[in-house]
Short mmCIF file of C-alpha atoms in Angstrom, two decimals:
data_model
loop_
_atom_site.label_atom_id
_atom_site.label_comp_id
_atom_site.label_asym_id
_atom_site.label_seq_id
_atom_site.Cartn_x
_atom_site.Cartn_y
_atom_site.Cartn_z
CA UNK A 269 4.69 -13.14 8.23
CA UNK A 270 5.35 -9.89 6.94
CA UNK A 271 3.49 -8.54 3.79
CA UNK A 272 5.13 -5.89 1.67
CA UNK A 273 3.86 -4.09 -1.08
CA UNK A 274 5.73 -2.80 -4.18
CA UNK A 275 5.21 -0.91 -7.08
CA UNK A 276 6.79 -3.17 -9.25
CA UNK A 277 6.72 -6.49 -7.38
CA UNK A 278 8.93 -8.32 -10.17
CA UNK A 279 11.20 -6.30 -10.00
CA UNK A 280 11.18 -6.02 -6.19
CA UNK A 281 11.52 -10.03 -5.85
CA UNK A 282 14.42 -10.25 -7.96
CA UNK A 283 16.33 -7.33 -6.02
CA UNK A 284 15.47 -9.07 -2.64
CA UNK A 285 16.68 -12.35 -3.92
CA UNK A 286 20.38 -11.05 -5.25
CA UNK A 287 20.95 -8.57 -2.74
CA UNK A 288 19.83 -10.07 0.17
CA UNK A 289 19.93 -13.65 -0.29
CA UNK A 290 15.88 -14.41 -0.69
CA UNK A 291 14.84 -17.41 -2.57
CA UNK A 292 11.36 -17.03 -4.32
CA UNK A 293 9.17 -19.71 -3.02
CA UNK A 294 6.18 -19.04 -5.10
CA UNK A 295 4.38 -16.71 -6.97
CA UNK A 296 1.12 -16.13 -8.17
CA UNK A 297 0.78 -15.58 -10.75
CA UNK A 298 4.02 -17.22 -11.72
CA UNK A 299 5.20 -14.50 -15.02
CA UNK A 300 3.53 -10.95 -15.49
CA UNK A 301 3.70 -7.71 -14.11
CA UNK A 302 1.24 -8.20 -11.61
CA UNK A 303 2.16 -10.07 -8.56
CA UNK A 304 -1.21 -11.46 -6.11
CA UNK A 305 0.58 -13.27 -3.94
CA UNK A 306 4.69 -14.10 -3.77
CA UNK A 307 6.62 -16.14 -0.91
CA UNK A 308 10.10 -15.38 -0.12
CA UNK A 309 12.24 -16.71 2.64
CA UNK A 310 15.87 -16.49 3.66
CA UNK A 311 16.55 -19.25 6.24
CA UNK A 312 13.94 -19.50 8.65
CA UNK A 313 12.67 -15.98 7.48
CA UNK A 314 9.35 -16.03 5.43
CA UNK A 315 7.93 -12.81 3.85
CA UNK A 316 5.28 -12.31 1.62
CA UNK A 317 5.24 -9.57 -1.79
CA UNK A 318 3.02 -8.14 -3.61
CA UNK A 319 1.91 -5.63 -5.94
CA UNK A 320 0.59 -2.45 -4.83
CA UNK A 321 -3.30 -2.25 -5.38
CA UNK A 322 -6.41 -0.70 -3.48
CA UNK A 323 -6.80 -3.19 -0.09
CA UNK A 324 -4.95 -0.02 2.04
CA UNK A 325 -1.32 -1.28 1.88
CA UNK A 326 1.25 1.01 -0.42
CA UNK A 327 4.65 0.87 -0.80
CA UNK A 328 6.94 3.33 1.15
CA UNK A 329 7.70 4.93 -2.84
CA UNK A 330 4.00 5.71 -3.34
CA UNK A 331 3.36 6.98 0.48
CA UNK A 332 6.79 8.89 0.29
CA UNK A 333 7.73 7.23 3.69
CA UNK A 334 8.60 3.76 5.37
CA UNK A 335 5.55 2.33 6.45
CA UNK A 336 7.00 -0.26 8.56
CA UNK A 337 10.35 -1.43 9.20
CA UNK A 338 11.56 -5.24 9.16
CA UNK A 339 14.07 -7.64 11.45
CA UNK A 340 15.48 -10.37 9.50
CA UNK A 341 18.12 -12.64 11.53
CA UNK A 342 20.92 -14.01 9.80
CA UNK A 343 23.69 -15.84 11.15
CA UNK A 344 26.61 -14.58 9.79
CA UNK A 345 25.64 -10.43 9.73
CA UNK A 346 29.02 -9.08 8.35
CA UNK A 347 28.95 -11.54 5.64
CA UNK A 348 25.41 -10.84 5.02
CA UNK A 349 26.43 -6.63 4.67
CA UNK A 350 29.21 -7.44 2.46
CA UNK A 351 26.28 -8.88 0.14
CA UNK A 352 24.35 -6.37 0.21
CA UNK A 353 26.60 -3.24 -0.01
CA UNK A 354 28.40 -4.99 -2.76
CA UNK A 355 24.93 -5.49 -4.81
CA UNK A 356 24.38 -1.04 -3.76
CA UNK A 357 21.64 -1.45 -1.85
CA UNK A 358 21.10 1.64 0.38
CA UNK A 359 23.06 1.12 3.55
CA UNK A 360 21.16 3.51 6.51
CA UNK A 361 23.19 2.18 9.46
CA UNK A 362 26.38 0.01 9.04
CA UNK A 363 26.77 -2.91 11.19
CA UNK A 364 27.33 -2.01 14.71
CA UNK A 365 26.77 -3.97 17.99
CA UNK A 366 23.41 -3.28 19.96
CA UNK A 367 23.36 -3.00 24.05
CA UNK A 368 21.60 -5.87 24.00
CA UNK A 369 24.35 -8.46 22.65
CA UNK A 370 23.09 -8.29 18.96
CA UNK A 371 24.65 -7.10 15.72
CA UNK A 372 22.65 -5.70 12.93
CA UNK A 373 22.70 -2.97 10.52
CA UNK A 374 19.63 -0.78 8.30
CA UNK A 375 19.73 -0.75 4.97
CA UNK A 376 16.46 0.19 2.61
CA UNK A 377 15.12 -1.30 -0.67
CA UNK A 378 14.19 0.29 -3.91
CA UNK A 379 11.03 1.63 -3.06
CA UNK A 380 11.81 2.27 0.37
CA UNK A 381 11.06 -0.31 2.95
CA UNK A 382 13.70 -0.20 5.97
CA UNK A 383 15.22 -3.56 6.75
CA UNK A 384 17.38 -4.20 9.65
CA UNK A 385 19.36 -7.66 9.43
CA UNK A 386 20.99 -8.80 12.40
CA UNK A 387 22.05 -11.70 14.84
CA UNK A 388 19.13 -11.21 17.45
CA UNK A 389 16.98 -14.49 17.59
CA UNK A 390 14.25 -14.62 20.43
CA UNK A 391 14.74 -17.68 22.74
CA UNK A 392 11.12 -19.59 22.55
CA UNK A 393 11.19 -19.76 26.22
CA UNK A 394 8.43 -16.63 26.87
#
């Protein structure tokens, strides 16, 4: 599962949730500023949030670049941009289809974390 880190987690969870569809699992704690420990997922997608604090991982905003980028499938991509562009969220690369029978598009968060959303889902046959 991917772990990011934000500056201001709160906020960062709620942004997720609206513009891309995330629903918080857990959190812990549950209310404050600080954030140990959050769950988000968005289908079969799980990530986990935190706040930023001294065990090496920073957010992108802190760094002053992405320090990883993300691939989140979602079944129904154009519907999925639509969300997201509508809610302002930084759009990188519109939706376009890949040469290897995907469709995705980039798009980064607040603080700077590049996400790429798209149809691609491995087969579990490897």
């Amino acid at each position: 599962f991917p772990i990011l880190r934000y500056t201001d987690a709160r906020g960062a969870i709620r942004w997720l949730c609206e513009t891309f569809g995330f629903r918080e699992r857990f959190s812990v704690p549950e209310s404050g500023e600080f954030v140990r420990h959050a769950q988000l997922s968005l289908g079969t997608n799980v990530i986990m949030v935190g706040s930023s604090r001294d065990d090496g991982l920073k957010s992108p905003q802190t760094v002053g670049a992405a320090t990883q980028a993300l691939y989140i499938y979602v079944p129904d991509l154009d519907a999925h941009f639509e969300r997201a562009r509508t809610a302002g969220a930084e759009i990188a690369n519109p939706p376009q289809d890949t040469d290897f029978g995907a469709r995705e598009y980039h798009v980064r968060d607040p603080e700077g974390h590049l996400w790429t959303f798209g149809t691609y889902l491995p087969s579990d046959t490897a």
